[in-house]
Short mmCIF file of C-alpha atoms and ligand atoms in Angstrom, two decimals:
data_model
loop_
_atom_site.label_atom_id
_atom_site.label_comp_id
_atom_site.label_asym_id
_atom_site.label_seq_id
_atom_site.Cartn_x
_atom_site.Cartn_y
_atom_site.Cartn_z
CA MET H 67 0.07 0.03 -0.05
CA SER H 68 1.02 3.64 -0.53
CA GLU H 69 2.28 5.91 2.24
CA ALA H 70 -0.88 8.23 2.04
CA ALA H 71 -3.48 6.78 4.30
CA PRO H 72 -2.91 5.99 8.02
CA GLY H 73 -5.86 3.66 8.19
CA ARG H 74 -8.01 3.14 11.22
CA ALA H 75 -6.33 0.89 13.81
CA ASP H 76 -9.46 -0.16 15.77
CA GLY H 77 -11.19 -3.42 14.85
CA PRO H 78 -10.21 -6.33 12.63
CA ALA H 79 -8.80 -5.47 9.21
CA GLY H 80 -10.56 -4.46 6.01
CA ILE H 81 -13.28 -5.78 3.67
CA VAL H 82 -13.10 -9.55 2.73
CA VAL H 83 -15.23 -10.65 -0.34
CA ASP H 84 -15.36 -14.21 -0.33
CA ASP H 85 -16.75 -16.30 -3.21
CA VAL H 86 -19.65 -13.88 -3.72
CA THR H 87 -22.27 -14.92 -6.43
CA MET H 88 -25.38 -12.94 -6.90
CA ARG H 89 -28.34 -14.01 -9.13
CA PHE H 90 -31.68 -12.14 -9.36
CA ASP H 91 -34.74 -14.22 -9.77
CA GLY H 92 -37.72 -13.21 -11.80
CA PRO H 93 -38.94 -13.58 -15.45
CA GLU H 94 -35.56 -13.01 -16.65
CA ALA H 95 -33.29 -14.60 -14.14
CA THR H 96 -29.95 -12.65 -14.13
CA ALA H 97 -26.60 -13.72 -12.89
CA ALA H 98 -24.96 -10.49 -11.96
CA LEU H 99 -21.91 -11.57 -10.04
CA GLN H 100 -19.99 -14.79 -10.14
CA GLU H 101 -17.55 -16.13 -7.53
CA LEU H 102 -15.94 -12.93 -6.61
CA SER H 103 -13.08 -13.11 -4.11
CA PHE H 104 -10.71 -10.28 -2.99
CA ASP H 105 -9.73 -8.37 0.20
CA ILE H 106 -9.47 -4.77 0.79
CA ALA H 107 -7.11 -3.64 3.53
CA ASP H 108 -8.07 -0.86 6.14
CA GLY H 109 -7.28 2.52 4.67
CA GLU H 110 -6.87 1.25 1.19
CA PHE H 111 -8.30 2.95 -1.89
CA VAL H 112 -9.62 0.36 -4.25
CA ALA H 113 -11.43 1.08 -7.68
CA VAL H 114 -13.83 -1.28 -9.48
CA VAL H 115 -14.12 -1.09 -13.09
CA GLY H 116 -16.11 -3.03 -15.61
CA PRO H 117 -18.58 -2.78 -18.41
CA SER H 118 -22.04 -1.38 -17.64
CA GLY H 119 -24.33 -3.99 -16.17
CA CYS H 120 -21.49 -6.26 -14.99
CA GLY H 121 -22.54 -5.94 -11.36
CA LYS H 122 -20.61 -3.14 -9.88
CA SER H 123 -23.48 -1.40 -8.06
CA THR H 124 -24.70 -4.70 -6.87
CA LEU H 125 -21.23 -5.52 -5.36
CA LEU H 126 -21.43 -2.08 -3.46
CA ARG H 127 -24.97 -2.86 -2.12
CA ILE H 128 -23.78 -6.27 -1.01
CA ILE H 129 -20.85 -4.84 0.74
CA ALA H 130 -23.11 -2.30 2.36
CA GLY H 131 -25.44 -5.04 3.67
CA LEU H 132 -28.40 -3.70 1.50
CA GLN H 133 -28.61 -6.92 -0.41
CA PRO H 134 -27.55 -10.45 0.70
CA PRO H 135 -25.56 -12.29 -1.89
CA THR H 136 -27.04 -15.63 -3.22
CA SER H 137 -23.94 -17.38 -1.95
CA GLY H 138 -20.59 -16.53 -0.49
CA SER H 139 -19.97 -13.83 2.21
CA VAL H 140 -18.54 -10.54 2.92
CA THR H 141 -17.21 -9.29 6.12
CA VAL H 142 -16.38 -5.64 6.98
CA ARG H 143 -13.90 -5.27 9.75
CA GLY H 144 -14.83 -8.61 11.01
CA LYS H 145 -18.60 -7.84 11.02
CA THR H 146 -21.46 -8.97 8.68
CA PRO H 147 -22.29 -6.11 6.28
CA SER H 148 -25.72 -5.29 8.01
CA GLN H 149 -23.93 -5.34 11.50
CA ALA H 150 -21.30 -2.90 9.92
CA ARG H 151 -24.01 -0.71 8.45
CA SER H 152 -25.92 -0.54 11.82
CA ASP H 153 -22.65 0.43 13.47
CA VAL H 154 -22.47 3.30 10.90
CA GLU H 155 -19.31 2.14 9.44
CA PHE H 156 -20.28 3.27 5.83
CA GLY H 157 -20.52 6.62 3.98
CA PHE H 158 -22.24 6.69 0.61
CA VAL H 159 -21.59 8.90 -2.36
CA PHE H 160 -23.68 8.29 -5.48
CA GLN H 161 -23.59 9.83 -8.88
CA ASN H 162 -26.54 12.06 -7.93
CA PRO H 163 -25.53 14.01 -4.82
CA VAL H 164 -29.22 13.65 -3.29
CA LEU H 165 -29.14 16.86 -1.32
CA PHE H 166 -32.16 18.33 0.36
CA PRO H 167 -33.08 21.46 -1.62
CA TRP H 168 -34.82 23.21 1.36
CA LEU H 169 -31.69 22.89 3.58
CA GLN H 170 -28.52 25.14 3.32
CA VAL H 171 -25.27 23.45 2.65
CA LEU H 172 -24.14 23.26 6.27
CA ASN H 173 -27.54 21.71 7.34
CA ASN H 174 -27.39 19.11 4.58
CA VAL H 175 -23.93 18.14 5.88
CA LEU H 176 -25.28 18.13 9.57
CA LEU H 177 -28.37 16.01 8.53
CA PRO H 178 -26.76 12.51 9.33
CA ASP H 179 -25.80 13.74 12.72
CA ARG H 180 -29.36 14.79 13.60
CA ILE H 181 -30.85 11.51 12.03
CA LEU H 182 -28.28 9.31 13.78
CA GLY H 183 -28.48 11.00 17.03
CA LYS H 184 -27.14 8.75 19.69
CA ARG H 185 -25.78 6.26 17.11
CA ASN H 186 -23.49 8.88 15.72
CA PRO H 187 -20.07 7.52 16.59
CA LEU H 188 -18.70 11.00 16.65
CA ARG H 189 -21.51 12.23 18.97
CA ASP H 190 -19.06 13.66 21.41
CA HIS H 191 -17.54 15.94 18.98
CA ASP H 192 -19.13 19.24 18.17
CA ALA H 193 -21.05 18.36 14.94
CA GLU H 194 -21.18 21.75 13.61
CA THR H 195 -17.50 22.57 14.11
CA ARG H 196 -16.56 19.22 12.23
CA ALA H 197 -19.11 20.08 9.43
CA ARG H 198 -17.61 23.32 8.90
CA LYS H 199 -14.10 21.92 8.84
CA LEU H 200 -15.25 19.27 6.30
CA LEU H 201 -16.61 21.92 4.08
CA ARG H 202 -13.50 23.84 4.31
CA ASP H 203 -11.65 20.55 3.34
CA VAL H 204 -13.69 20.18 0.18
CA GLY H 205 -13.15 23.71 -0.74
CA LEU H 206 -16.55 25.15 0.25
CA GLU H 207 -15.81 27.65 2.84
CA GLY H 208 -18.16 30.60 2.40
CA PHE H 209 -20.93 28.49 0.88
CA GLU H 210 -22.32 27.17 4.28
CA ASP H 211 -25.39 29.25 3.91
CA HIS H 212 -26.14 28.56 0.26
CA TYR H 213 -28.98 26.34 -0.93
CA PRO H 214 -28.10 23.55 -3.27
CA GLU H 215 -29.73 25.21 -6.34
CA GLN H 216 -27.38 28.15 -5.76
CA ILE H 217 -24.20 25.99 -6.34
CA SER H 218 -22.88 24.14 -9.23
CA GLY H 219 -23.21 20.22 -9.72
CA GLY H 220 -19.37 19.73 -8.80
CA MET H 221 -19.99 21.78 -5.50
CA GLN H 222 -23.10 19.63 -4.71
CA GLN H 223 -21.01 16.67 -5.03
CA ARG H 224 -18.45 18.03 -2.76
CA VAL H 225 -21.34 18.62 -0.26
CA ALA H 226 -22.29 15.07 -0.70
CA LEU H 227 -18.78 13.99 0.07
CA ALA H 228 -18.66 16.16 3.28
CA ARG H 229 -21.87 14.77 4.42
CA ALA H 230 -20.74 11.18 3.89
CA LEU H 231 -17.67 11.94 6.07
CA SER H 232 -19.46 13.92 8.82
CA TYR H 233 -19.95 10.89 11.07
CA GLY H 234 -16.46 9.62 10.50
CA PRO H 235 -17.33 6.26 8.74
CA SER H 236 -14.46 3.85 8.45
CA THR H 237 -15.48 2.96 4.89
CA LEU H 238 -16.69 5.24 1.93
CA LEU H 239 -18.62 3.42 -0.79
CA MET H 240 -18.62 5.61 -4.08
CA ASP H 241 -20.79 4.67 -6.90
CA GLU H 242 -19.58 6.60 -10.09
CA PRO H 243 -19.60 9.72 -7.83
CA PHE H 244 -18.19 12.07 -10.47
CA GLY H 245 -19.50 10.34 -13.51
CA ALA H 246 -22.08 13.13 -14.23
CA LEU H 247 -19.46 15.99 -14.16
CA ASP H 248 -17.42 17.73 -16.78
CA GLU H 249 -13.72 16.71 -17.19
CA PHE H 250 -12.17 19.67 -15.34
CA THR H 251 -14.67 19.52 -12.38
CA ARG H 252 -13.94 15.79 -12.25
CA ASP H 253 -10.18 16.33 -12.07
CA ASN H 254 -10.48 18.87 -9.36
CA LEU H 255 -12.72 16.53 -7.34
CA ASN H 256 -10.30 13.58 -7.82
CA LEU H 257 -7.57 15.68 -6.22
CA GLN H 258 -9.81 16.97 -3.52
CA LEU H 259 -10.89 13.33 -2.75
CA LEU H 260 -7.30 12.17 -2.49
CA ASP H 261 -6.63 15.00 -0.09
CA VAL H 262 -9.68 14.22 2.15
CA TRP H 263 -8.82 10.44 2.01
CA ARG H 264 -5.36 11.23 3.24
CA GLN H 265 -6.62 13.11 6.17
CA THR H 266 -9.33 10.62 7.14
CA GLY H 267 -7.58 7.27 6.39
CA SER H 268 -10.97 5.90 5.49
CA THR H 269 -11.05 2.72 3.32
CA ILE H 270 -12.57 3.67 -0.18
CA VAL H 271 -14.33 1.41 -2.68
CA PHE H 272 -14.75 3.43 -5.78
CA VAL H 273 -16.97 2.28 -8.73
CA THR H 274 -16.25 4.10 -12.02
CA HIS H 275 -16.60 3.80 -15.72
CA SER H 276 -13.26 5.57 -16.23
CA LEU H 277 -10.05 3.45 -16.26
CA ALA H 278 -7.97 6.53 -16.12
CA GLU H 279 -9.74 7.70 -12.96
CA ALA H 280 -9.56 4.30 -11.44
CA ILE H 281 -5.75 4.24 -11.95
CA PHE H 282 -5.21 7.85 -10.88
CA LEU H 283 -7.03 7.51 -7.72
CA SER H 284 -6.51 3.93 -6.40
CA ASP H 285 -4.02 1.63 -4.79
CA ARG H 286 -5.47 -1.32 -6.70
CA VAL H 287 -7.96 -1.68 -9.50
CA VAL H 288 -10.44 -4.52 -9.53
CA VAL H 289 -11.29 -5.34 -13.15
CA LEU H 290 -14.63 -7.15 -13.68
CA SER H 291 -15.73 -9.01 -16.72
CA PRO H 292 -18.96 -8.49 -18.44
CA ARG H 293 -22.18 -9.94 -16.65
CA PRO H 294 -21.96 -12.14 -14.63
CA GLY H 295 -19.10 -10.08 -13.27
CA HIS H 296 -16.08 -12.06 -12.20
CA VAL H 297 -12.69 -10.80 -11.33
CA LEU H 298 -10.55 -10.64 -14.56
CA ARG H 299 -7.63 -9.02 -12.79
CA ILE H 300 -6.61 -7.13 -9.63
CA ALA H 301 -4.00 -4.52 -10.78
CA ASP H 302 -1.55 -2.94 -8.38
CA VAL H 303 -1.12 0.73 -9.25
CA PRO H 304 2.54 1.60 -8.79
CA PHE H 305 2.51 5.42 -8.64
CA THR H 306 3.68 7.14 -5.49
CA ARG H 307 1.57 9.55 -3.59
CA PRO H 308 0.75 12.39 -3.41
CA ARG H 309 -0.32 12.14 -7.14
CA GLU H 310 -0.51 14.96 -9.55
CA LEU H 311 -2.85 15.00 -12.54
CA ALA H 312 0.19 15.05 -14.88
CA ILE H 313 0.98 11.39 -14.19
CA ARG H 314 -1.76 10.45 -16.46
CA TYR H 315 0.48 11.58 -19.26
CA GLN H 316 3.51 9.36 -18.28
CA PRO H 317 4.17 6.28 -20.40
CA ASP H 318 3.98 3.83 -17.54
CA PHE H 319 0.23 5.18 -16.89
CA ALA H 320 -0.70 4.94 -20.42
CA ALA H 321 0.77 1.34 -20.46
CA LEU H 322 -1.31 0.13 -17.44
CA ASN H 323 -4.39 1.81 -18.90
CA GLY H 324 -3.86 0.25 -22.24
CA GLU H 325 -3.28 -3.16 -20.59
CA LEU H 326 -6.44 -3.13 -18.56
CA ARG H 327 -8.32 -1.94 -21.52
CA GLU H 328 -7.24 -4.80 -23.72
CA LEU H 329 -8.11 -7.12 -20.97
CA LEU H 330 -11.65 -5.66 -20.90
CA GLN H 331 -11.89 -5.72 -24.82
CA ALA H 332 -10.69 -9.29 -25.08
CA ASP H 333 -13.49 -10.37 -22.69
CA ALA H 334 -16.31 -8.10 -24.05
CA HIS H 335 -19.52 -9.37 -25.39
CA PRO H 336 -20.69 -8.14 -28.70
CA ASP H 337 -24.08 -6.96 -27.20
CA ALA H 338 -24.61 -3.13 -26.55
CA ASP H 339 -25.24 -3.33 -22.88
CA GLN H 340 -21.55 -4.43 -22.35
CA ALA H 341 -19.76 -1.32 -23.47
CA VAL H 342 -16.23 -1.25 -22.32
CA PRO H 343 -15.37 1.57 -19.93
CA SER H 344 -13.89 4.94 -21.02
CA PRO H 345 -10.16 5.39 -21.06
P1 ADP U 561 -23.43 -1.98 -12.97
O1 ADP U 561 -23.37 -1.19 -11.71
O2 ADP U 561 -22.10 -2.74 -13.28
O3 ADP U 561 -23.86 -1.31 -14.31
P2 ADP U 561 -25.54 -3.41 -11.76
O4 ADP U 561 -24.99 -3.97 -10.57
O5 ADP U 561 -26.44 -2.22 -11.66
O6 ADP U 561 -24.46 -3.25 -12.85
O7 ADP U 561 -26.47 -4.65 -12.44
C1 ADP U 561 -25.91 -5.86 -12.78
C2 ADP U 561 -27.01 -6.85 -13.38
O8 ADP U 561 -27.95 -7.14 -12.49
C3 ADP U 561 -27.69 -5.98 -14.42
O9 ADP U 561 -28.10 -6.87 -15.53
C4 ADP U 561 -28.98 -5.44 -13.84
O10 ADP U 561 -30.06 -5.46 -14.71
C5 ADP U 561 -29.35 -6.68 -12.74
N1 ADP U 561 -29.95 -6.15 -11.67
C6 ADP U 561 -29.49 -5.28 -10.70
N2 ADP U 561 -30.37 -5.11 -9.69
C7 ADP U 561 -31.41 -5.90 -10.02
C8 ADP U 561 -32.65 -6.27 -9.35
N3 ADP U 561 -33.01 -5.56 -8.24
N4 ADP U 561 -33.42 -7.22 -9.92
C9 ADP U 561 -33.01 -7.83 -10.98
N5 ADP U 561 -32.02 -7.61 -11.81
C10 ADP U 561 -31.18 -6.68 -11.21
#
């Protein structure tokens, strides 16, 4: 692992995905994931890439305890996913920031604290002081009193990130969080995310369509095949941290990107739902 993230020392290590298979019953029975096994260390940044429909979101839902697998198991710091969820181990960031339009930015970030009440693991801390610091960390100082409609999509996604971190989750589950943003905003948010990750030491599981984004951000990239998703390769990302955007133009970055892309293309099905992720 890189030198960046200190990780959290309390509790057993990491996330263990052990032989997970997921089938959805129904008129069109779908095999979404097949015999997936890999470990994620505490404090590690792991990206998951694969063609659309290969089961990436399903995998996140299984890790989060929102969906039991058909067979196999997941443990999160030694707990079942649903136990980990009820212990507030997870922060979620989705493609759509899901902010409450009638709440100002600061109150959107404070919302989990109010909902969780006594279950908030950070309840002894001053929630507002922490929320204001997180907003500073994601570059939103001065926007605390704005309403979501008064700020850009990228800023809204920063609010969602600050909110997900507000109760100090050990693990951030991110499902294509920057997929709807323009390239420059996305670049900025990638840098900001790495900064925040360095400070919090959380474990991050980051689903993306973009191989370049996956390689730029993560310690390891889990490459999934078309549906039913199985692990094609788990690639170590060798670049030192802190990383600058310019590493994307280095030959070894391009080589790794090309290698993973070829792997995906070699395994691609000819049907339209299985588009290979973007570079
Ligand atoms: P990805 O995130 O990689 O695009 P998903 O995890 O969303 O893929 O979906 C994987 C496959 O499982 C898809 O074929 C999808 O249609 C199917 N699927 C996902 N959720 C359900 C569900 N609740 N019921 C039936 N099929 C589902």
